[in-house]
Short mmCIF file of C-alpha atoms and ligand atoms in Angstrom, two decimals:
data_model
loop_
_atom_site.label_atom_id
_atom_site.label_comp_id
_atom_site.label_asym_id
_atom_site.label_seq_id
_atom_site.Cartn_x
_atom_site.Cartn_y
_atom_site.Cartn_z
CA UNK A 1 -31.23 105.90 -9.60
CA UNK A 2 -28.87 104.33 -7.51
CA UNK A 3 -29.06 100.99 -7.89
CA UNK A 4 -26.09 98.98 -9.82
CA UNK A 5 -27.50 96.00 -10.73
CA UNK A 6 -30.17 98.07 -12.74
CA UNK A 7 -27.51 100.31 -13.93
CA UNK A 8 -25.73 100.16 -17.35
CA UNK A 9 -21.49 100.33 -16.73
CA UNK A 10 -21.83 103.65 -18.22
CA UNK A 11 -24.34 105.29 -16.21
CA UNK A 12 -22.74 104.31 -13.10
CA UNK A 13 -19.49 105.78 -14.05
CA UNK A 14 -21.10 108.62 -14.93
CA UNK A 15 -23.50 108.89 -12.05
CA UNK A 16 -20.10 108.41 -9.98
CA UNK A 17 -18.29 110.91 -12.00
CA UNK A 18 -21.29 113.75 -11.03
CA UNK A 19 -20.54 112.97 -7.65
CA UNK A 20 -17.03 113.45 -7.98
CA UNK A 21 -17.41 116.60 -10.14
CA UNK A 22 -19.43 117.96 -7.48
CA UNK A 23 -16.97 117.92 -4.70
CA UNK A 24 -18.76 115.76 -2.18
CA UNK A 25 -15.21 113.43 -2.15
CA UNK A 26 -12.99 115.82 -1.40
CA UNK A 27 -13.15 117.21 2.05
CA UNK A 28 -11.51 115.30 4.67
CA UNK A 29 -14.49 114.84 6.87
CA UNK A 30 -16.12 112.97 4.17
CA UNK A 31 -13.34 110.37 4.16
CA UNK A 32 -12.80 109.53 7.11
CA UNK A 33 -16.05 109.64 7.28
CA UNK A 34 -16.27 106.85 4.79
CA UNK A 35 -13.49 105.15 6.60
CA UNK A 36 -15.10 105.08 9.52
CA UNK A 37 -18.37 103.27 7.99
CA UNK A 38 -16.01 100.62 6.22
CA UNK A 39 -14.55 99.61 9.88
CA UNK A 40 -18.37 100.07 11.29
CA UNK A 41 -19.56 97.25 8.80
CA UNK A 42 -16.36 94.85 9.78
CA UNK A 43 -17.57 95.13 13.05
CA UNK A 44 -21.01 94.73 12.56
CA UNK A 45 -21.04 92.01 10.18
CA UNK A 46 -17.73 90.26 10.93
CA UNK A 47 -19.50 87.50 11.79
CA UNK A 48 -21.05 87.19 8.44
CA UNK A 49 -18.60 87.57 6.42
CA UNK A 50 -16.13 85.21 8.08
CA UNK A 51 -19.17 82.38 7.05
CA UNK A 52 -19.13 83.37 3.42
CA UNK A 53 -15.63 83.22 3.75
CA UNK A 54 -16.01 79.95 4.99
CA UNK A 55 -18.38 78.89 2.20
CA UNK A 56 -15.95 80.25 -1.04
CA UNK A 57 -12.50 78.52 0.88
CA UNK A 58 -13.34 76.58 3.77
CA UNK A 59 -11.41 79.88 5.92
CA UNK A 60 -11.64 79.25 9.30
CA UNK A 61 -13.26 81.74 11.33
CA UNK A 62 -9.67 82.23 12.84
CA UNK A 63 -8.05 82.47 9.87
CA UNK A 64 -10.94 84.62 7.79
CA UNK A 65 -10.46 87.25 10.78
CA UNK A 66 -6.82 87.27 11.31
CA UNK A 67 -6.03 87.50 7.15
CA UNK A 68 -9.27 89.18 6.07
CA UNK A 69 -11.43 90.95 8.70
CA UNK A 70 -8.87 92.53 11.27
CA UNK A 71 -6.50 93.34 8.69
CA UNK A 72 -8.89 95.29 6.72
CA UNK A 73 -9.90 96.92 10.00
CA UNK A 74 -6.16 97.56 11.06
CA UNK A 75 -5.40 99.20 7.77
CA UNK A 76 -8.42 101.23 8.02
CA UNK A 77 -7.31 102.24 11.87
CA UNK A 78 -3.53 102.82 10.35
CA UNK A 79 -4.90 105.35 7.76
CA UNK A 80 -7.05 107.33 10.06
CA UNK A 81 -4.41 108.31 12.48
CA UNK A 82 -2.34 109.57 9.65
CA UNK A 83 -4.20 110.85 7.33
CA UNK A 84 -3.95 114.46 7.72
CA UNK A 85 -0.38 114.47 7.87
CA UNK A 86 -0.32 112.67 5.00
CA UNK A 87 -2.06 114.83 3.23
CA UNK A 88 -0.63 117.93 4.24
CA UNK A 89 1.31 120.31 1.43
CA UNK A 90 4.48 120.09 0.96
CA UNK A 91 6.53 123.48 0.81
CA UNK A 92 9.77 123.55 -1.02
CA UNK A 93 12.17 126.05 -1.80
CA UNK A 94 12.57 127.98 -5.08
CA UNK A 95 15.35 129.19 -6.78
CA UNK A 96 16.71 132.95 -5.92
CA UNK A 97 15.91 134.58 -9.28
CA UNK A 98 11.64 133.86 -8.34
CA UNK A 99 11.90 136.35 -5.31
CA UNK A 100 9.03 135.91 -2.90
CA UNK A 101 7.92 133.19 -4.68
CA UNK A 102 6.19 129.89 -2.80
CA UNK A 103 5.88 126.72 -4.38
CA UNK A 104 4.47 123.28 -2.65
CA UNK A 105 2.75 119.93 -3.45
CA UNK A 106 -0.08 119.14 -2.93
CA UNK A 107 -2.10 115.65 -3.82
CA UNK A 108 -5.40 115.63 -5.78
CA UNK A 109 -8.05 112.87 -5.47
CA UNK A 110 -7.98 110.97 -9.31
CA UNK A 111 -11.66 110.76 -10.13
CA UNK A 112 -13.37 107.51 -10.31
CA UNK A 113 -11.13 104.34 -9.71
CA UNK A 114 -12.09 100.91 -10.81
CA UNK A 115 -11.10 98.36 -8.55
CA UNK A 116 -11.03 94.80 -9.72
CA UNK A 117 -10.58 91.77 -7.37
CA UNK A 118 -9.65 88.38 -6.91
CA UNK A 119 -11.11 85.31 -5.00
CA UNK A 120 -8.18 84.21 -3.04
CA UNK A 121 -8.75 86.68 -0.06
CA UNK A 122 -11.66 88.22 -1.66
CA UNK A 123 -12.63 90.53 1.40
CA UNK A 124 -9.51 91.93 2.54
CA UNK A 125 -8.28 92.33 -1.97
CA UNK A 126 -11.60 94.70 -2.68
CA UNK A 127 -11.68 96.43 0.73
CA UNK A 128 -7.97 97.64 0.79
CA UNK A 129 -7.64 99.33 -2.19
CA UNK A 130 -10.99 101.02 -1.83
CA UNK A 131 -9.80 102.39 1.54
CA UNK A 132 -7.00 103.70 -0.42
CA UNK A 133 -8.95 105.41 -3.13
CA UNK A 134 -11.45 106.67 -0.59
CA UNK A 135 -9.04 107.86 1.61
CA UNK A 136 -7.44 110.23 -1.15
CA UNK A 137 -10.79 111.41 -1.87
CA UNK A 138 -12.11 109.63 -5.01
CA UNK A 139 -15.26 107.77 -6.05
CA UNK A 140 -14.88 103.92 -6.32
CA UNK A 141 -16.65 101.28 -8.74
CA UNK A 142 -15.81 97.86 -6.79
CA UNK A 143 -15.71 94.75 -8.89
CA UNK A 144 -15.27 91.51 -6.45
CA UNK A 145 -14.52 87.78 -7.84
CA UNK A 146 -17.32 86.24 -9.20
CA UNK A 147 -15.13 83.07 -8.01
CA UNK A 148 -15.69 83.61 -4.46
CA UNK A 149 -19.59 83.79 -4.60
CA UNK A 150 -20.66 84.06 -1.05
CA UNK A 151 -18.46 86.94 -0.43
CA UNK A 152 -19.30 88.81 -3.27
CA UNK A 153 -22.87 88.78 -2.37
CA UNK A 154 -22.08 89.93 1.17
CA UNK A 155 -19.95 92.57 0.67
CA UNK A 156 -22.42 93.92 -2.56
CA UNK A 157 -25.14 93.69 0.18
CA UNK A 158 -23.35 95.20 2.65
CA UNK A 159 -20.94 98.36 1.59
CA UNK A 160 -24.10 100.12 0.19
CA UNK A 161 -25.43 99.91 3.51
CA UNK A 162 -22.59 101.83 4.89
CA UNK A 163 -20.82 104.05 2.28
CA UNK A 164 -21.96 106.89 0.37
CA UNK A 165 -23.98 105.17 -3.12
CA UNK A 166 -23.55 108.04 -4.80
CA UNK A 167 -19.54 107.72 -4.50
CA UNK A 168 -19.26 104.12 -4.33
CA UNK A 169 -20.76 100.98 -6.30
CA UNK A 170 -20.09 97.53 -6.52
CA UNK A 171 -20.95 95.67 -9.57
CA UNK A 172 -20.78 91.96 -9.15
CA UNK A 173 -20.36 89.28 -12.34
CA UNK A 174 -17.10 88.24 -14.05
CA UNK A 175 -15.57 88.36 -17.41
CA UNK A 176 -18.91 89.81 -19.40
CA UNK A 177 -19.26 92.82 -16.80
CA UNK A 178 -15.50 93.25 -16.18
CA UNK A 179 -15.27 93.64 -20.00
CA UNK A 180 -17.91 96.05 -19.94
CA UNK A 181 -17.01 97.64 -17.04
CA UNK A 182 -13.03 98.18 -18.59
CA UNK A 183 -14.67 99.83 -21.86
CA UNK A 184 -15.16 102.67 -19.68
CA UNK A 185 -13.39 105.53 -18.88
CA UNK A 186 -11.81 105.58 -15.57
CA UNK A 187 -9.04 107.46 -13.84
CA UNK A 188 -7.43 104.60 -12.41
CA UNK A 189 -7.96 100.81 -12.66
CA UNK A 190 -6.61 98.74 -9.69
CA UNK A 191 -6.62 95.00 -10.71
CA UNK A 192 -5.53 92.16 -8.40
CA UNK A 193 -5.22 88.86 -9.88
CA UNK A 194 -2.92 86.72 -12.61
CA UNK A 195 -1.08 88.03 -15.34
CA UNK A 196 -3.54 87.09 -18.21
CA UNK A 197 -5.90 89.13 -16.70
CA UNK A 198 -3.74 92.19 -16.35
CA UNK A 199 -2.54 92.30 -19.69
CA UNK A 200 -6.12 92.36 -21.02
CA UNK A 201 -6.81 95.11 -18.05
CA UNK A 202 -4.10 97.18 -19.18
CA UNK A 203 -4.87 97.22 -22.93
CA UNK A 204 -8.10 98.17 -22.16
CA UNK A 205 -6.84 101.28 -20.06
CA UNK A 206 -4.29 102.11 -23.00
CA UNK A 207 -7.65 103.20 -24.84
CA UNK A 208 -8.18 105.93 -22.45
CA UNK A 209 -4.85 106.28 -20.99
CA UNK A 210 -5.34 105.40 -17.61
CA UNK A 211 -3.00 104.95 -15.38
CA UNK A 212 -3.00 101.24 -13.97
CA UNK A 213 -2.10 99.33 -10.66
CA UNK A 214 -1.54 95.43 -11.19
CA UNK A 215 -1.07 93.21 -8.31
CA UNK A 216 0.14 90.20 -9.99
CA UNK A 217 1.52 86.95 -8.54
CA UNK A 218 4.27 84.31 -10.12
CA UNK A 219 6.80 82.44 -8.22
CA UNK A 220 8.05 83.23 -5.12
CA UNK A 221 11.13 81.36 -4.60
CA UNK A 222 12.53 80.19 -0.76
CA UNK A 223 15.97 80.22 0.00
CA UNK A 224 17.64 78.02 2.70
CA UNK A 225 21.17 78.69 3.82
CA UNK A 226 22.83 75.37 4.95
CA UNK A 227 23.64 77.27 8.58
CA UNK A 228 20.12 77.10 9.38
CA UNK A 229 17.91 74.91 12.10
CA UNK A 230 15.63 72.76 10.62
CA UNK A 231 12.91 72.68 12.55
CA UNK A 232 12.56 76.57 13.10
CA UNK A 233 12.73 76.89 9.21
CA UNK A 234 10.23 74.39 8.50
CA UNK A 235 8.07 75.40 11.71
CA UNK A 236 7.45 78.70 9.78
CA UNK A 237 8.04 77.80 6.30
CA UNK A 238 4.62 75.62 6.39
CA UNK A 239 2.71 78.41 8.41
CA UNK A 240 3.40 80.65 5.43
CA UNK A 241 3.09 78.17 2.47
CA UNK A 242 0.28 76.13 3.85
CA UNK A 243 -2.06 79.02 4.62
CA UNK A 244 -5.56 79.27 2.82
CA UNK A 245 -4.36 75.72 1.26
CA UNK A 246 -1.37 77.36 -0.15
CA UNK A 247 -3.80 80.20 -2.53
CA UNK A 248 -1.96 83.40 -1.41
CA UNK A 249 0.46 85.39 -3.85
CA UNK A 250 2.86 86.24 -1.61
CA UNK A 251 3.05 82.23 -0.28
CA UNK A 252 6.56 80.57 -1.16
CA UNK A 253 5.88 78.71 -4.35
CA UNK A 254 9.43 76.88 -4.26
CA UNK A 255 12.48 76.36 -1.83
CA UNK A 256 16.06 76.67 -3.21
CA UNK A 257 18.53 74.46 -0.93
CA UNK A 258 21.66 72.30 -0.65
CA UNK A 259 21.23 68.53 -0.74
CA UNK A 260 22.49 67.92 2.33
CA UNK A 261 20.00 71.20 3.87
CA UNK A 262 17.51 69.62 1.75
CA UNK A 263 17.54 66.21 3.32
CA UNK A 264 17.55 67.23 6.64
CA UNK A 265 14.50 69.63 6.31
CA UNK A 266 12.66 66.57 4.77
CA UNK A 267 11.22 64.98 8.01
CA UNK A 268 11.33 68.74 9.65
CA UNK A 269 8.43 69.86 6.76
CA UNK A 270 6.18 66.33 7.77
CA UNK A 271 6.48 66.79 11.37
CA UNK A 272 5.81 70.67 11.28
CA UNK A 273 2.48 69.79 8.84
CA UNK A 274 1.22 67.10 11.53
CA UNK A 275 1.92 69.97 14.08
CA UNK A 276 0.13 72.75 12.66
CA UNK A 277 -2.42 70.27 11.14
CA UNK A 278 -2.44 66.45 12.64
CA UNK A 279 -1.88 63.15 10.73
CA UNK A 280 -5.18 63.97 8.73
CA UNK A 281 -5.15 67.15 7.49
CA UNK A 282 -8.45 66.53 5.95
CA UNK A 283 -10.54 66.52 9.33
CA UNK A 284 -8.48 69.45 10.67
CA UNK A 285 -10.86 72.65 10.73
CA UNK A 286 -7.80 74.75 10.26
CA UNK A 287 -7.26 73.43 7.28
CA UNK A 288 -8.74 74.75 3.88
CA UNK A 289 -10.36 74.00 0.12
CA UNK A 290 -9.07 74.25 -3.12
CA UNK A 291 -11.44 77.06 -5.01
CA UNK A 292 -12.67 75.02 -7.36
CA UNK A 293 -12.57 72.33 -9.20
CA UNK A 294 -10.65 73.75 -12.31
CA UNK A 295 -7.86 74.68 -9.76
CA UNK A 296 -7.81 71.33 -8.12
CA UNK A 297 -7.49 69.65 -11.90
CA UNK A 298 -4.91 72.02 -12.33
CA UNK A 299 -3.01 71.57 -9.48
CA UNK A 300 -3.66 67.45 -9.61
CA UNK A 301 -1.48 67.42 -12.57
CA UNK A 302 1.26 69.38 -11.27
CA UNK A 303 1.91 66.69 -8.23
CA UNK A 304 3.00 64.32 -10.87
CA UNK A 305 6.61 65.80 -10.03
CA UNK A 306 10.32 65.02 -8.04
CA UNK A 307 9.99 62.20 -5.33
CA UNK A 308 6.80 62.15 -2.97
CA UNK A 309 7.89 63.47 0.87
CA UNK A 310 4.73 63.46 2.43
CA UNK A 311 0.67 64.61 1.34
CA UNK A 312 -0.29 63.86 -2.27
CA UNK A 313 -3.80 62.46 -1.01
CA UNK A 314 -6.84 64.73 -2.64
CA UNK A 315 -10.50 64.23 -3.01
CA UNK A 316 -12.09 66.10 -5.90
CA UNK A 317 -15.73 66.39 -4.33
CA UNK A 318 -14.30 68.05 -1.31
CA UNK A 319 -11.66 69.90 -3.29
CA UNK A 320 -9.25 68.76 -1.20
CA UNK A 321 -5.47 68.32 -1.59
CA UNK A 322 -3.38 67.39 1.42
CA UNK A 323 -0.34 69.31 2.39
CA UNK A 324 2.41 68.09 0.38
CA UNK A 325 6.30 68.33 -0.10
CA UNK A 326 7.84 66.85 -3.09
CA UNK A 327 12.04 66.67 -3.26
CA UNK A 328 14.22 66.30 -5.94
CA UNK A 329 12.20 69.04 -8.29
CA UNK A 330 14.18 69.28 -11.36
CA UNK A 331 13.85 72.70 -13.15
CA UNK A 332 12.07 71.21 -16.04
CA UNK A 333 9.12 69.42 -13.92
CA UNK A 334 5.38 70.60 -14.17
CA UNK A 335 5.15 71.98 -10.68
CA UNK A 336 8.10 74.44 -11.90
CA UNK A 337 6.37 75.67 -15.22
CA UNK A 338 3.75 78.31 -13.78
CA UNK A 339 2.50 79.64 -10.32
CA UNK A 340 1.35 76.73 -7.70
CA UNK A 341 -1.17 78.84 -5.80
CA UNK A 342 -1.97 75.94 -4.21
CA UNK A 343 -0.53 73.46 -0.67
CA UNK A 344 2.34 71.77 -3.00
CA UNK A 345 6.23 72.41 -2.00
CA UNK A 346 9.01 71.50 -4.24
CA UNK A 347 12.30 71.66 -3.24
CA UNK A 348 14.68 72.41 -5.86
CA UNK A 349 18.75 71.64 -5.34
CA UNK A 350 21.24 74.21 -6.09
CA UNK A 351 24.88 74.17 -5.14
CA UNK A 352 24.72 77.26 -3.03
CA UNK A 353 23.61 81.16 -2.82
CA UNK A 354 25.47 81.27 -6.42
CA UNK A 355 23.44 78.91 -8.44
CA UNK A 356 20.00 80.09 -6.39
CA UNK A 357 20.86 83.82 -7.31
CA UNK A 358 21.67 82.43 -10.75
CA UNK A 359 18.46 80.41 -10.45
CA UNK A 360 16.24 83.42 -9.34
CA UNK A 361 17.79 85.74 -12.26
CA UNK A 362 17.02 83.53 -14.90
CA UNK A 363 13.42 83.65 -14.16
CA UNK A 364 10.43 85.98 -14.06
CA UNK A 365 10.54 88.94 -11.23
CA UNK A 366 8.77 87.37 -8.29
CA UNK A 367 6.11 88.72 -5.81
CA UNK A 368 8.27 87.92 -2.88
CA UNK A 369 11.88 86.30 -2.36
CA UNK A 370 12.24 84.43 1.22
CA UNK A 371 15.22 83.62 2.62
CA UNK A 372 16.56 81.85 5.99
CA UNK A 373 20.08 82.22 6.81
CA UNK A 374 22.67 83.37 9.23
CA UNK A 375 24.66 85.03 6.85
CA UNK A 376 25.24 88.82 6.71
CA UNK A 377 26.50 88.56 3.34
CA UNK A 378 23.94 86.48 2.10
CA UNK A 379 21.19 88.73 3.05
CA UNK A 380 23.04 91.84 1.53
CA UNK A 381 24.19 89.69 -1.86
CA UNK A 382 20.17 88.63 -1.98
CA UNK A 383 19.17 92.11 -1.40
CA UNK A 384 21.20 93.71 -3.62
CA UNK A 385 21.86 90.83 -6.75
CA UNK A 386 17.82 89.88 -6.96
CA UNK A 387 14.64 92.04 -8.16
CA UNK A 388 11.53 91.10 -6.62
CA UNK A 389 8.21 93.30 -5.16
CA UNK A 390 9.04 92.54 -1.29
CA UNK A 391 12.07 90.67 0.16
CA UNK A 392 11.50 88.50 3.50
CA UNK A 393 14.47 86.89 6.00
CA UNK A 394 13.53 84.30 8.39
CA UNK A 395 9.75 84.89 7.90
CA UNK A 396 7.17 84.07 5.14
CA UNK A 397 4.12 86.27 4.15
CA UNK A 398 4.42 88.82 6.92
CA UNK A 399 6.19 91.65 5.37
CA UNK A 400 2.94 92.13 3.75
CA UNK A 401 1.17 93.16 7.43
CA UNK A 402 4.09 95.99 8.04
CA UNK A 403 1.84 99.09 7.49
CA UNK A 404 4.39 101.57 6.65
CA UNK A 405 6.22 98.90 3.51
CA UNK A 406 4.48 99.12 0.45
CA UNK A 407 2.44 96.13 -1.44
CA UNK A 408 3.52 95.47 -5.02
CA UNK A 409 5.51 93.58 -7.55
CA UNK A 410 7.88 94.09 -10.18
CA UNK A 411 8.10 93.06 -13.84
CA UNK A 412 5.82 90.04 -14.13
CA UNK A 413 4.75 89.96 -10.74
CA UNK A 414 2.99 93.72 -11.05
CA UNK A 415 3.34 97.32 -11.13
CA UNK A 416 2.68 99.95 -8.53
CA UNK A 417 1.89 99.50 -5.08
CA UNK A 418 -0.04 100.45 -2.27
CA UNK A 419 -1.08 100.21 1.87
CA UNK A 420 -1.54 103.40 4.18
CA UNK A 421 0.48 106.33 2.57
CA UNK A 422 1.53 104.51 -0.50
CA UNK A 423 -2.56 104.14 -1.54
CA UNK A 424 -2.16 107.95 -1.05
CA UNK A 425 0.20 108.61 -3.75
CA UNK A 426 -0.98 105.68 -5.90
CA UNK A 427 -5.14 107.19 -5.88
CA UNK A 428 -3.97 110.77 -6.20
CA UNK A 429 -2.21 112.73 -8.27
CA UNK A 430 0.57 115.00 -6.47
CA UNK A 431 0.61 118.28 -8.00
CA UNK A 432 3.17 120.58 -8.61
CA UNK A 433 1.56 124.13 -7.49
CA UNK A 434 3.52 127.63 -7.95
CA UNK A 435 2.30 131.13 -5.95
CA UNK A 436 4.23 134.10 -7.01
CA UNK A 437 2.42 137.57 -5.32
CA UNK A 438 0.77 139.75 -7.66
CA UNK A 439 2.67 142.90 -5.61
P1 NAD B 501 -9.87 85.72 -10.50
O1 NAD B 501 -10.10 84.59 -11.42
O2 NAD B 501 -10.84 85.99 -9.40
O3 NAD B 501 -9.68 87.01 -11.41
C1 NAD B 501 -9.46 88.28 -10.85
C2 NAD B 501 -10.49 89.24 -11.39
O4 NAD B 501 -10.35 89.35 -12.82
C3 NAD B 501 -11.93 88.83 -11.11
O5 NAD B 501 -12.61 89.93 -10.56
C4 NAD B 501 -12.44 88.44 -12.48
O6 NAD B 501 -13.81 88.72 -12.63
C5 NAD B 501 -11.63 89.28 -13.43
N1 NAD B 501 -11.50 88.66 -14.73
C6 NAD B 501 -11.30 87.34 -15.01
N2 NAD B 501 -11.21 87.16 -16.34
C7 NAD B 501 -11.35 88.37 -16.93
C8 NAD B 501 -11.33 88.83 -18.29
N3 NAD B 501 -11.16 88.01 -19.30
N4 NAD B 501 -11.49 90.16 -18.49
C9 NAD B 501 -11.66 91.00 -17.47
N5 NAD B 501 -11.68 90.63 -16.17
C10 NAD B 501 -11.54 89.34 -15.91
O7 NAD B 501 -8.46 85.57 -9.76
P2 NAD B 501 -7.13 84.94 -10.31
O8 NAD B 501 -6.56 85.76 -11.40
O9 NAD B 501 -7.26 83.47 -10.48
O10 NAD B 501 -6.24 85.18 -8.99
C11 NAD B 501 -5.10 84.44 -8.76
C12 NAD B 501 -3.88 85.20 -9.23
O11 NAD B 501 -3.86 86.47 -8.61
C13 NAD B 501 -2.58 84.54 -8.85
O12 NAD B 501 -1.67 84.69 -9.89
C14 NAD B 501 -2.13 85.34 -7.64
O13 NAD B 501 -0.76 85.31 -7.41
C15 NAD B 501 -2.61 86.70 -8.00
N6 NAD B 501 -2.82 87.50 -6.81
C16 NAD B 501 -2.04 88.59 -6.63
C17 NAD B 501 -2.20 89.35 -5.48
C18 NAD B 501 -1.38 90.57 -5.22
O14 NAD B 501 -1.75 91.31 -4.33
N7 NAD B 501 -0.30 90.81 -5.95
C19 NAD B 501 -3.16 88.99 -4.53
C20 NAD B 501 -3.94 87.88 -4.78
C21 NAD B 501 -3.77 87.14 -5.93
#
């Protein structure tokens, strides 16, 4: 039997586990072969899934391809022209007193990986880490957000249709089947999503020792030098924060400035939201939807914070919530307490780099740290003073796209990573392997 909604969580492990046992992962050619299937389905069905997209968040079709469909496809394309080489053994030298001895590494495919996603970009958040797993040879159980509906029922419809079912199932549901699903053994969980979450993931994988990946979120401060131009900053400041209605992990959550900086990038952030979105955000297709409406409660009560710049307009039934840019954020405010994920800026002011490195310390490891400035010295005291997963200058979000960086956070905001050759060594295991000739 084959098919997982029929299946109990512990015969499709095990099913999965047979596979793997048997060897059918392993080779190359089956890989890529999956590989090849995964980008055969974007293609075929991009169309489709850009509507469900459109159904859970209100994505544009632009926007669902650019964040969700190509980039899936592009690090599918990345990982095929590398593979081999990536997986190639690595020779190194042994000591003198082991004569002819060889010794290398070499990477070994896990087993069966769990891979549990959110609903924020709930394509692009199952597919990538399963390209990873696949590509280092193991079999996947795919769990997408039960929060994101229409895409969940696509892509359960759809990657049986192309992948191997005796490698790869998705099981669809939320907290009841995840639950279920974690009481099994795996040889790697994957989980993307908040911190709650993780902590229940990872005590669940204590029980049988697997090794975890969490993709976390949490606050990822802004900083703005006073050197800087306005208008450029804001211009791609609001690209970056505004995008999917502000429910990415990697979008700046808060901007650290200068009064004076502050002030002036005030009527910069309202003129570069009517740019990129007109006087009525609401009408502009571009434009998207809170999730639901716990998240729009949730973020409804947060706007109740600092001095109103421009937005604050929402409309439950649509889950709507205008763009909007509140000044004069004091620490201690709502919007400051936990993660926006959602289209609300707050600008906090600090004295200078000092007080925003001091400011940055003092709190939980973020996904990302931005920064725009001119400085030399203020890039290499942020670098080298501040722990986050990724650090960006002069551009939000798109450090994420560079295939060869790898995805992750630190501390509160995750553990592990991945993307091209860094799923490699996170969905294998690199062993240590010693030949010494027999005569
Ligand atoms: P979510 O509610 O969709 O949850 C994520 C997954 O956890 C879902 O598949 C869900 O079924 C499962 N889940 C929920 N409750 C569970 C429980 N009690 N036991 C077991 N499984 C359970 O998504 P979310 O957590 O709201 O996502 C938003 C968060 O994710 C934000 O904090 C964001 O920053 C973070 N995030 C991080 C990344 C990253 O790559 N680091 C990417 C996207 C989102």
């Amino acid at each position: 039997m084959n098919n997982p909604h029929l299946e109990q969580p512990a015969d499709t492990v095990a099913r999965l586990r047979a596979t793997f046992r048997s060897g059918r992962t392993r080779p190359v050619d089956w890989r890529t072969t999956q590989l090849r299937r995964l980008r055969e389905m974007l293609t075929d069905n991009g169309t489709e899934l850009a509507g469900a997209l459109h159904a859970d968040l209100a994505k544009s079709s632009t926007e669902a391809f650019r964040t969700e469909i190509d980039a899936t496809a592009r690090e599918i394309d990345h990982i095929l022209g590398h593979l081999d080489q990536w997986l190639s053994h690595e020779p190194v030298p042994v000591p003198p007193h082991l004569g002819d001895a060889k010794a290398w590494t070499q990477y070994d495919p896990l087993g069966v990986v769990l891979v549990i996603a959110p609903w924020n970009y709930p394509a692009l958040l199952l597919l990538t880490p399963m390209i990873g797993a696949l590509a280092a040879g193991n079999a996947v159980v795919a769990k997408p957000s039960e929060l994101a509906p229409a895409t969940s029922a696509v892509l359960a419809r759809l990657l049986p249709a192309y992948l191997d079912t005796d490698a790869v199932a998705v099981v669809e549901g939320g907290v009841r089947e995840t639950t279920a699903l974690l009481a099994e053994r795996f040889d790697h969980i994957f989980y993307t999503g908040n911190g709650t979450v993780g902590r229940i993931v990872m005590s669940a994988a204590v029980r049988h020792l697997t090794p975890v990946t969490l993709e976390l979120g949490g606050k990822s401060p802004v900083f703005i030098d006073r050197d800087t131009d306005p208008m450029t900053v804001a211009a791609r400041l609001v690209r970056g924060k505004f995008l999917n209605a502000g429910q990415t992990c990697v979008a700046p959550d808060y901007v650290l400035t200068d009064a004076e900086t502050a002030r002036a990038l005030e009527p910069a952030l309202v003129k570069a939201i009517e740019e990129l979105y007109g006087t009525r955000p609401a009408t502009s297709p571009e434009y998207g939807r809170i999730i639901n409406e716990r998240h729009f409660d949730r973020l409804s009560a947060l706007l109740d914070s600092g001095r109103l710049v421009t937005g604050g307009d929402r409309d439950r039934a649509a889950k709507y919530i205008a763009p909007t840019v509140l000044a004069d954020v004091r620490p201690e405010d709502p919007v400051m307490q936990e993660e926006i994920f959602g289209p609300v800026l707050p600008l906090v002011t600090v004295s200078g780099l000092d007080e925003a490195i001091g400011f940055i310390n003092d709190r939980a490891k973020p996904l990302a740290l931005y920064a725009f400035t001119e400085s030399e010295t203020t890039r290499r005291r942020l670098a080298s003073e501040t722990s986050s997963g990724g650090l960006g200058f002069g551009l939000p979000l798109v450090h994420i796209t560079v295939p060869d960086l790898p995805f992750g956070g630190v501390g509160e905001s995750g553990m592990g990573n991945y993307h091209g050759r860094w799923s490699i060594e996170t969905f294998s295991h690199r062993k240590a392997v010693f030949d010494k000739p027999l005569s």
